[in-house]
Coordinates of C-alpha atoms in Angstrom, one line a residue:
X454 CA -128.2 16.1 105.9
X455 CA -126.5 18.3 108.4
X456 CA -122.8 18.7 108.5
X457 CA -122.2 15.8 110.9
X458 CA -124.3 13.5 108.7
X459 CA -122.1 14.5 105.7
X460 CA -119.0 13.9 107.7
X461 CA -120.1 10.5 108.8
X462 CA -121.1 9.5 105.2
X463 CA -117.7 10.8 103.9
X464 CA -116.0 8.7 106.6
X465 CA -117.7 5.5 105.6
X466 CA -116.9 6.1 101.9
X467 CA -113.3 7.1 102.4
X468 CA -110.9 4.4 101.2
X469 CA -107.8 5.6 103.0
X470 CA -106.7 5.3 106.6
X471 CA -109.1 6.7 109.1
X472 CA -110.2 6.4 112.7
X473 CA -110.9 8.6 115.7
X474 CA -108.5 10.6 118.0
X475 CA -110.8 10.1 121.0
X476 CA -114.3 10.7 122.1
X477 CA -116.2 13.9 122.9
X478 CA -117.6 14.6 126.3
X479 CA -120.9 13.1 125.2
X480 CA -119.2 10.0 123.6
X481 CA -119.1 11.0 120.0
X482 CA -116.0 9.9 118.0
X483 CA -113.7 12.7 116.9
X484 CA -112.9 11.4 113.4
X485 CA -109.6 11.7 111.6
X486 CA -108.4 10.9 108.1
X487 CA -104.8 10.2 107.1
X488 CA -103.4 10.7 103.7
X489 CA -99.8 9.7 103.1
X490 CA -97.7 10.6 100.1
X491 CA -94.3 10.5 101.7
X492 CA -93.3 9.8 105.3
X493 CA -92.3 13.4 106.1
X494 CA -93.3 16.1 106.5
X495 CA -96.2 15.4 108.8
X496 CA -98.9 18.0 109.1
X497 CA -102.1 18.1 111.2
X498 CA -105.1 20.2 110.1
X499 CA -107.9 20.6 112.6
X500 CA -111.3 22.2 112.0
X501 CA -114.4 23.2 114.0
X502 CA -112.9 23.3 117.4
X503 CA -115.5 26.1 117.8
X504 CA -119.0 24.8 117.4
X505 CA -120.6 27.5 115.3
X506 CA -117.6 27.4 112.9
X507 CA -118.6 24.2 111.3
X508 CA -118.3 25.7 107.8
X509 CA -114.7 24.6 108.2
X510 CA -115.8 21.0 108.5
X511 CA -117.2 21.2 104.9
X512 CA -113.8 22.8 103.9
X513 CA -112.0 19.8 105.5
X514 CA -113.8 17.3 103.3
X515 CA -112.7 19.2 100.2
X516 CA -109.1 19.4 101.5
X517 CA -109.0 15.6 102.2
X518 CA -110.2 14.8 98.7
X519 CA -107.8 17.2 97.1
X520 CA -104.8 15.9 98.9
X521 CA -105.8 12.3 98.4
X522 CA -105.8 12.7 94.7
X523 CA -103.4 15.6 94.1
X524 CA -100.9 15.7 97.0
X525 CA -97.3 15.2 96.2
X526 CA -95.3 15.0 99.5
X527 CA -96.0 14.5 103.1
X528 CA -98.4 12.8 105.5
X529 CA -101.4 14.8 106.5
X530 CA -103.9 14.1 109.2
X531 CA -107.2 15.9 108.9
X532 CA -109.5 16.3 112.0
X533 CA -112.7 17.8 110.5
X534 CA -114.8 18.3 113.6
X535 CA -112.9 18.5 116.9
X536 CA -116.1 19.6 118.7
X537 CA -119.0 17.4 117.5
X538 CA -121.1 17.9 120.6
X539 CA -120.9 21.7 120.3
X540 CA -121.8 21.5 116.6
X541 CA -125.0 19.7 117.5
X542 CA -125.8 22.4 120.0
X543 CA -125.2 25.0 117.4
X544 CA -127.4 23.2 114.9
X545 CA -130.2 22.5 117.3
X546 CA -131.3 25.9 118.6
X547 CA -128.2 27.8 119.8
X548 CA -126.6 28.8 116.5
X549 CA -123.9 31.1 118.0
X550 CA -122.6 28.5 120.5
X551 CA -118.8 28.0 120.4
X552 CA -118.0 25.8 123.4
X553 CA -118.2 22.1 124.0
X554 CA -121.1 20.3 125.8
X555 CA -119.6 21.3 129.2
X556 CA -119.6 25.0 128.3
X557 CA -115.8 25.1 128.0
X558 CA -114.2 26.9 125.1
X559 CA -111.8 24.3 123.8
X560 CA -109.5 26.7 122.1
X561 CA -108.6 28.3 125.5
X562 CA -108.2 25.0 127.2
X563 CA -104.6 24.1 126.1
X564 CA -101.5 24.4 128.2
X565 CA -100.1 27.6 126.6
X566 CA -100.2 30.4 129.2
X567 CA -103.6 29.1 130.1
X568 CA -106.0 31.6 131.7
X569 CA -104.0 34.7 130.7
X570 CA -106.2 35.8 127.7
X571 CA -108.0 39.1 127.8
X572 CA -111.5 37.5 127.3
X573 CA -110.9 34.4 129.5
X574 CA -113.5 33.5 132.1
X575 CA -114.0 30.7 134.6
X576 CA -117.8 30.9 134.0
X577 CA -119.1 28.1 131.8
X578 CA -121.2 29.1 128.8
X579 CA -121.2 29.6 125.1
X580 CA -117.7 30.9 124.8
X581 CA -114.4 32.0 126.5
X582 CA -114.5 29.6 129.5
X583 CA -111.0 28.2 130.1
X584 CA -112.2 25.1 132.0
X585 CA -111.0 23.9 135.4
X586 CA -107.4 23.3 134.2
X587 CA -105.5 22.8 130.9
X588 CA -106.8 19.8 129.0
X589 CA -109.7 19.4 131.4
X590 CA -112.0 18.5 128.4
X591 CA -112.0 15.2 126.5
X592 CA -111.7 17.0 123.1
X593 CA -108.7 19.2 123.9
X594 CA -107.0 16.3 125.7
X595 CA -107.6 14.0 122.8
X596 CA -106.3 16.4 120.3
X597 CA -103.1 17.1 122.3
X598 CA -102.4 13.4 122.8
X599 CA -103.0 12.7 119.2
X600 CA -100.7 15.5 118.2
X601 CA -97.9 14.2 120.4
X602 CA -98.4 10.7 119.0
X603 CA -97.9 11.7 115.4
X604 CA -95.1 14.3 116.0
X605 CA -96.1 16.8 113.4
X606 CA -93.8 19.3 111.6
X607 CA -96.6 21.9 111.5
X608 CA -100.3 22.3 112.3
X609 CA -103.1 24.4 110.9
X610 CA -106.3 25.3 112.8
X611 CA -109.3 26.4 110.7
X612 CA -111.7 28.9 112.2
X613 CA -114.2 31.4 111.0
X614 CA -114.4 34.4 110.4
X615 CA -112.4 37.4 109.3
X616 CA -110.0 36.2 106.6
X617 CA -106.9 36.5 108.7
X618 CA -103.9 34.3 109.6
X619 CA -102.4 34.1 113.1
X620 CA -99.0 32.7 113.5
X621 CA -97.4 34.2 116.6
X622 CA -97.1 33.1 120.2
X623 CA -93.9 34.3 121.9
X624 CA -91.5 32.4 119.6
X625 CA -88.1 34.0 119.1
X626 CA -85.0 33.8 116.9
X627 CA -84.9 31.3 114.0
X628 CA -88.3 29.8 114.9
X629 CA -89.9 33.2 114.6
X630 CA -88.3 34.0 111.3
X631 CA -89.3 30.5 110.0
X632 CA -92.9 30.8 111.1
X633 CA -93.3 34.4 109.8
X634 CA -92.0 33.3 106.4
X635 CA -94.5 30.5 106.1
X636 CA -97.3 32.8 107.3
X637 CA -96.5 35.3 104.6
X638 CA -96.5 32.5 102.0
X639 CA -100.0 31.4 103.3
X640 CA -101.1 35.0 103.0
X641 CA -100.1 35.2 99.4
X642 CA -101.9 32.1 98.4
X643 CA -105.1 32.9 100.4
X644 CA -105.2 36.7 100.1
X645 CA -105.7 36.8 103.9
X646 CA -103.9 39.3 106.1
X647 CA -101.2 38.1 108.6
X648 CA -102.2 39.3 112.0
X649 CA -101.1 39.0 115.6
X650 CA -103.4 38.3 118.6
X651 CA -101.4 39.5 121.6
X652 CA -104.3 39.3 124.1
X653 CA -105.2 35.6 123.5
X654 CA -103.7 32.4 125.0
X655 CA -104.5 28.8 125.6
X656 CA -105.2 27.8 122.0
X657 CA -104.2 24.8 120.1
X658 CA -102.0 26.9 117.8
X659 CA -100.4 28.6 120.8
X660 CA -99.6 25.2 122.4
X661 CA -98.0 23.9 119.2
X662 CA -95.9 27.0 118.9
X663 CA -94.8 27.3 122.5
X664 CA -94.5 23.6 123.7
X665 CA -93.7 21.8 120.4
X666 CA -91.7 24.5 118.8
X667 CA -93.2 24.0 115.4
X668 CA -94.9 26.3 112.9
X669 CA -98.6 26.5 113.7
X670 CA -101.3 28.7 112.2
X671 CA -104.9 29.7 112.8
X672 CA -106.6 30.6 109.5
X673 CA -109.9 32.4 109.8
X674 CA -112.1 31.8 106.8
X675 CA -115.0 33.9 105.5
X676 CA -115.6 37.6 105.3
X677 CA -116.5 39.6 108.4
X678 CA -119.6 40.6 106.4
X679 CA -121.0 37.1 106.8
X680 CA -123.0 36.0 109.9
X681 CA -122.3 33.1 112.2
X682 CA -122.7 30.3 111.6
X683 CA -121.6 30.7 108.0
X684 CA -123.9 28.9 105.6
X685 CA -122.8 26.2 103.3
X686 CA -123.8 28.4 100.4
X687 CA -120.6 30.4 101.1
X688 CA -118.3 27.3 100.9
X689 CA -117.1 27.7 97.3
X690 CA -115.5 31.1 97.6
X691 CA -113.9 30.0 100.9
X692 CA -112.6 26.9 99.3
X693 CA -111.2 28.7 96.3
X694 CA -109.1 30.9 98.6
X695 CA -107.9 28.0 100.7
X696 CA -107.7 25.2 98.1
X697 CA -103.8 25.3 97.9
X698 CA -103.1 25.7 101.6
X699 CA -102.3 22.0 102.3
X700 CA -100.1 21.8 99.2
X701 CA -98.2 25.0 100.0
X702 CA -97.4 23.9 103.6
X703 CA -96.4 20.3 102.7
X704 CA -94.2 21.4 99.7
X705 CA -92.6 24.2 101.8
X706 CA -91.7 21.8 104.5
X707 CA -90.6 19.1 102.0
X708 CA -88.2 21.5 100.3
X709 CA -86.9 22.8 103.6
X710 CA -86.4 19.2 104.8
X711 CA -88.3 20.0 108.0

Protein backbone atom coordinates (compact mmCIF):
# COMPACT_ATOMS: atom_id res chain seq x y z
CA UNK A 1 0.00 0.00 0.00
CA UNK A 2 1.15 3.53 -0.68
CA UNK A 3 0.76 6.34 1.82
CA UNK A 4 -2.71 7.40 0.60
CA UNK A 5 -3.91 3.79 0.79
CA UNK A 6 -2.69 3.63 4.38
CA UNK A 7 -4.41 6.91 5.19
CA UNK A 8 -7.69 5.67 3.71
CA UNK A 9 -7.51 2.39 5.64
CA UNK A 10 -6.75 4.30 8.85
CA UNK A 11 -9.73 6.58 8.18
CA UNK A 12 -12.19 3.74 7.84
CA UNK A 13 -10.87 2.03 10.98
CA UNK A 14 -10.79 5.18 13.12
CA UNK A 15 -13.53 5.19 15.76
CA UNK A 16 -13.49 8.89 16.58
CA UNK A 17 -14.90 11.90 14.77
CA UNK A 18 -13.65 12.27 11.22
CA UNK A 19 -14.56 13.85 7.91
CA UNK A 20 -13.07 16.03 5.20
CA UNK A 21 -12.27 19.72 5.15
CA UNK A 22 -13.00 19.96 1.42
CA UNK A 23 -11.94 18.46 -1.88
CA UNK A 24 -8.69 18.71 -3.78
CA UNK A 25 -8.53 20.21 -7.27
CA UNK A 26 -9.07 16.69 -8.67
CA UNK A 27 -11.90 15.91 -6.29
CA UNK A 28 -10.13 13.85 -3.63
CA UNK A 29 -11.36 14.37 -0.06
CA UNK A 30 -8.92 16.13 2.25
CA UNK A 31 -9.43 14.03 5.35
CA UNK A 32 -9.38 15.21 8.94
CA UNK A 33 -9.53 13.49 12.32
CA UNK A 34 -10.77 15.11 15.54
CA UNK A 35 -9.68 13.96 18.99
CA UNK A 36 -11.35 15.76 21.91
CA UNK A 37 -10.20 15.50 25.52
CA UNK A 38 -11.41 18.90 26.73
CA UNK A 39 -13.14 21.72 24.86
CA UNK A 40 -10.09 23.99 24.89
CA UNK A 41 -7.41 24.51 23.82
CA UNK A 42 -8.04 23.81 20.14
CA UNK A 43 -5.06 22.93 17.95
CA UNK A 44 -4.79 22.10 14.24
CA UNK A 45 -1.94 20.01 12.89
CA UNK A 46 -1.62 19.82 9.11
CA UNK A 47 0.75 17.63 7.15
CA UNK A 48 1.95 17.09 3.57
CA UNK A 49 0.87 20.38 2.07
CA UNK A 50 3.94 19.77 -0.09
CA UNK A 51 3.54 16.64 -2.16
CA UNK A 52 6.96 15.07 -1.80
CA UNK A 53 6.86 15.53 1.99
CA UNK A 54 4.37 12.71 2.55
CA UNK A 55 6.59 11.15 5.21
CA UNK A 56 4.70 13.59 7.43
CA UNK A 57 1.41 11.82 6.61
CA UNK A 58 2.80 8.68 8.19
CA UNK A 59 3.81 10.77 11.19
CA UNK A 60 0.27 12.13 11.41
CA UNK A 61 -1.19 8.65 11.81
CA UNK A 62 1.10 8.05 14.77
CA UNK A 63 0.21 11.41 16.29
CA UNK A 64 -3.51 10.69 15.99
CA UNK A 65 -3.18 7.32 17.67
CA UNK A 66 -1.01 8.72 20.45
CA UNK A 67 -3.34 11.60 21.28
CA UNK A 68 -6.44 9.40 21.02
CA UNK A 69 -5.10 7.08 23.71
CA UNK A 70 -2.79 9.31 25.75
CA UNK A 71 -3.90 12.91 25.34
CA UNK A 72 -4.98 14.76 28.46
CA UNK A 73 -6.30 18.19 27.51
CA UNK A 74 -7.51 19.90 24.38
CA UNK A 75 -9.27 19.26 21.11
CA UNK A 76 -6.94 18.47 18.25
CA UNK A 77 -7.75 18.36 14.55
CA UNK A 78 -5.30 16.42 12.39
CA UNK A 79 -5.20 16.92 8.59
CA UNK A 80 -2.70 14.27 7.43
CA UNK A 81 -2.58 15.00 3.68
CA UNK A 82 -3.57 18.50 2.61
CA UNK A 83 -2.29 17.84 -0.92
CA UNK A 84 -3.46 14.36 -2.00
CA UNK A 85 -3.28 15.13 -5.73
CA UNK A 86 0.31 16.25 -5.42
CA UNK A 87 1.20 13.18 -3.39
CA UNK A 88 -0.08 11.00 -6.23
CA UNK A 89 2.04 12.93 -8.70
CA UNK A 90 5.08 12.44 -6.48
CA UNK A 91 4.36 8.74 -6.11
CA UNK A 92 3.78 8.20 -9.82
CA UNK A 93 6.88 9.32 -11.64
CA UNK A 94 7.71 12.81 -10.38
CA UNK A 95 9.14 12.18 -6.91
CA UNK A 96 10.43 15.71 -6.23
CA UNK A 97 7.09 17.39 -6.99
CA UNK A 98 5.83 19.81 -4.30
CA UNK A 99 2.83 21.60 -5.82
CA UNK A 100 -0.81 20.63 -6.30
CA UNK A 101 -2.36 19.29 -9.50
CA UNK A 102 -2.53 22.82 -10.95
CA UNK A 103 1.19 23.42 -10.46
CA UNK A 104 0.61 25.83 -7.57
CA UNK A 105 2.69 25.60 -4.42
CA UNK A 106 -0.02 25.58 -1.76
CA UNK A 107 2.27 26.88 0.97
CA UNK A 108 2.74 30.20 -0.83
CA UNK A 109 -0.95 30.57 -1.72
CA UNK A 110 -2.20 32.01 1.59
CA UNK A 111 -3.10 35.65 2.21
CA UNK A 112 0.00 36.55 4.23
CA UNK A 113 2.07 39.11 2.28
CA UNK A 114 1.30 36.92 -0.71
CA UNK A 115 3.79 37.09 -3.56
CA UNK A 116 6.60 38.78 -1.61
CA UNK A 117 8.76 35.69 -0.96
CA UNK A 118 12.23 35.57 -2.48
CA UNK A 119 11.57 32.37 -4.45
CA UNK A 120 8.00 33.18 -5.48
CA UNK A 121 7.06 32.81 -9.14
CA UNK A 122 3.90 33.12 -11.22
CA UNK A 123 5.02 30.24 -13.43
CA UNK A 124 3.19 27.04 -12.67
CA UNK A 125 5.32 23.99 -12.02
CA UNK A 126 6.69 21.67 -9.36
CA UNK A 127 7.30 24.36 -6.73
CA UNK A 128 7.18 28.04 -5.76
CA UNK A 129 4.22 29.17 -7.92
CA UNK A 130 2.02 31.52 -5.89
CA UNK A 131 -1.14 30.99 -7.95
CA UNK A 132 -3.37 33.63 -9.51
CA UNK A 133 -4.42 35.11 -6.15
CA UNK A 134 -4.44 34.12 -2.46
CA UNK A 135 -6.56 31.03 -1.87
CA UNK A 136 -6.93 30.39 -5.59
CA UNK A 137 -6.56 26.66 -4.96
CA UNK A 138 -9.18 24.35 -3.49
CA UNK A 139 -6.75 22.89 -0.96
CA UNK A 140 -5.51 26.18 0.52
CA UNK A 141 -8.99 27.67 0.49
CA UNK A 142 -10.42 24.60 2.22
CA UNK A 143 -7.74 24.63 4.91
CA UNK A 144 -8.27 28.34 5.57
CA UNK A 145 -12.05 27.99 5.84
CA UNK A 146 -11.70 24.97 8.08
CA UNK A 147 -9.26 26.84 10.30
CA UNK A 148 -11.63 29.77 10.69
CA UNK A 149 -14.51 27.43 11.45
CA UNK A 150 -12.78 25.69 14.37
CA UNK A 151 -11.08 28.84 15.75
CA UNK A 152 -7.81 27.25 16.89
CA UNK A 153 -5.56 28.49 19.65
CA UNK A 154 -2.46 27.30 17.77
CA UNK A 155 -1.46 25.45 14.62
CA UNK A 156 1.44 23.25 13.56
CA UNK A 157 2.48 22.57 9.97
CA UNK A 158 4.63 19.51 9.36
CA UNK A 159 7.13 19.60 6.50
CA UNK A 160 10.40 17.90 5.58
CA UNK A 161 13.36 18.30 5.79
CA UNK A 162 16.09 19.99 7.89
CA UNK A 163 15.14 19.46 11.55
CA UNK A 164 14.19 23.10 12.14
CA UNK A 165 11.29 25.00 13.69
CA UNK A 166 9.95 28.22 12.15
CA UNK A 167 7.74 30.43 14.29
CA UNK A 168 8.17 34.04 13.18
CA UNK A 169 6.11 36.20 10.84
CA UNK A 170 6.18 39.90 11.78
CA UNK A 171 4.50 39.44 15.16
CA UNK A 172 5.40 41.96 17.85
CA UNK A 173 5.08 42.58 21.56
CA UNK A 174 3.44 39.98 23.78
CA UNK A 175 2.50 37.75 20.84
CA UNK A 176 6.13 37.58 19.80
CA UNK A 177 7.30 36.71 23.31
CA UNK A 178 4.55 34.08 23.64
CA UNK A 179 5.33 32.43 20.33
CA UNK A 180 9.09 32.40 20.85
CA UNK A 181 8.66 30.81 24.29
CA UNK A 182 6.62 27.99 22.81
CA UNK A 183 9.05 27.61 19.91
CA UNK A 184 11.91 27.15 22.40
CA UNK A 185 9.86 24.56 24.27
CA UNK A 186 9.27 22.65 21.02
CA UNK A 187 12.98 22.89 20.30
CA UNK A 188 13.83 21.31 23.62
CA UNK A 189 11.46 18.40 23.13
CA UNK A 190 12.44 17.69 19.49
CA UNK A 191 16.10 18.67 19.50
CA UNK A 192 15.41 20.83 16.43
CA UNK A 193 16.85 24.33 16.00
CA UNK A 194 14.62 27.40 16.15
CA UNK A 195 15.11 29.38 12.95
CA UNK A 196 13.68 32.37 11.10
CA UNK A 197 12.75 32.50 7.42
CA UNK A 198 12.76 36.24 6.62
CA UNK A 199 12.55 35.78 2.84
CA UNK A 200 9.41 33.62 2.71
CA UNK A 201 5.74 34.56 2.73
CA UNK A 202 2.30 33.26 1.88
CA UNK A 203 2.44 30.11 4.01
CA UNK A 204 -0.23 28.63 6.23
CA UNK A 205 1.89 29.30 9.31
CA UNK A 206 2.40 32.89 8.16
CA UNK A 207 -1.33 33.42 7.69
CA UNK A 208 -2.14 32.00 11.13
CA UNK A 209 0.42 34.26 12.79
CA UNK A 210 -0.44 37.46 10.92
CA UNK A 211 -4.19 37.20 10.38
CA UNK A 212 -5.34 35.07 13.32
CA UNK A 213 -2.75 36.33 15.83
CA UNK A 214 -2.14 32.84 17.21
CA UNK A 215 1.03 30.79 17.76
CA UNK A 216 1.79 28.84 14.59
CA UNK A 217 4.79 26.70 13.79
CA UNK A 218 6.36 24.94 10.85
CA UNK A 219 8.33 21.88 11.91
CA UNK A 220 10.73 20.42 9.35
CA UNK A 221 11.36 16.74 10.08
CA UNK A 222 14.19 14.56 8.84
CA UNK A 223 17.89 15.22 8.55
CA UNK A 224 19.20 17.20 5.61
CA UNK A 225 21.34 14.15 4.83
CA UNK A 226 18.17 12.36 3.69
CA UNK A 227 16.85 12.64 0.14
CA UNK A 228 13.36 13.70 -0.96
CA UNK A 229 10.96 12.03 -0.72
CA UNK A 230 12.01 10.64 2.67
CA UNK A 231 11.36 6.90 2.80
CA UNK A 232 9.07 5.27 5.32
CA UNK A 233 12.13 3.40 6.64
CA UNK A 234 13.11 6.70 8.29
CA UNK A 235 9.80 7.19 10.09
CA UNK A 236 10.74 5.77 13.49
CA UNK A 237 13.60 8.17 14.30
CA UNK A 238 11.45 11.07 13.06
CA UNK A 239 8.58 9.91 15.23
CA UNK A 240 10.78 9.55 18.31
CA UNK A 241 11.85 13.18 18.05
CA UNK A 242 8.29 14.41 17.45
CA UNK A 243 6.19 12.04 19.56
CA UNK A 244 5.61 14.58 22.35
CA UNK A 245 4.90 17.65 20.22
CA UNK A 246 1.10 17.42 20.39
CA UNK A 247 1.11 16.89 24.15
CA UNK A 248 3.60 19.70 24.75
CA UNK A 249 1.51 22.22 22.82
CA UNK A 250 -1.85 21.22 24.28
CA UNK A 251 -0.55 21.13 27.84
CA UNK A 252 1.26 24.46 27.45
CA UNK A 253 -1.91 26.12 26.17
CA UNK A 254 -4.03 24.41 28.83
CA UNK A 255 -1.82 25.68 31.65
CA UNK A 256 -1.69 29.17 30.13
CA UNK A 257 -5.49 29.11 29.71
CA UNK A 258 -5.09 30.14 26.09
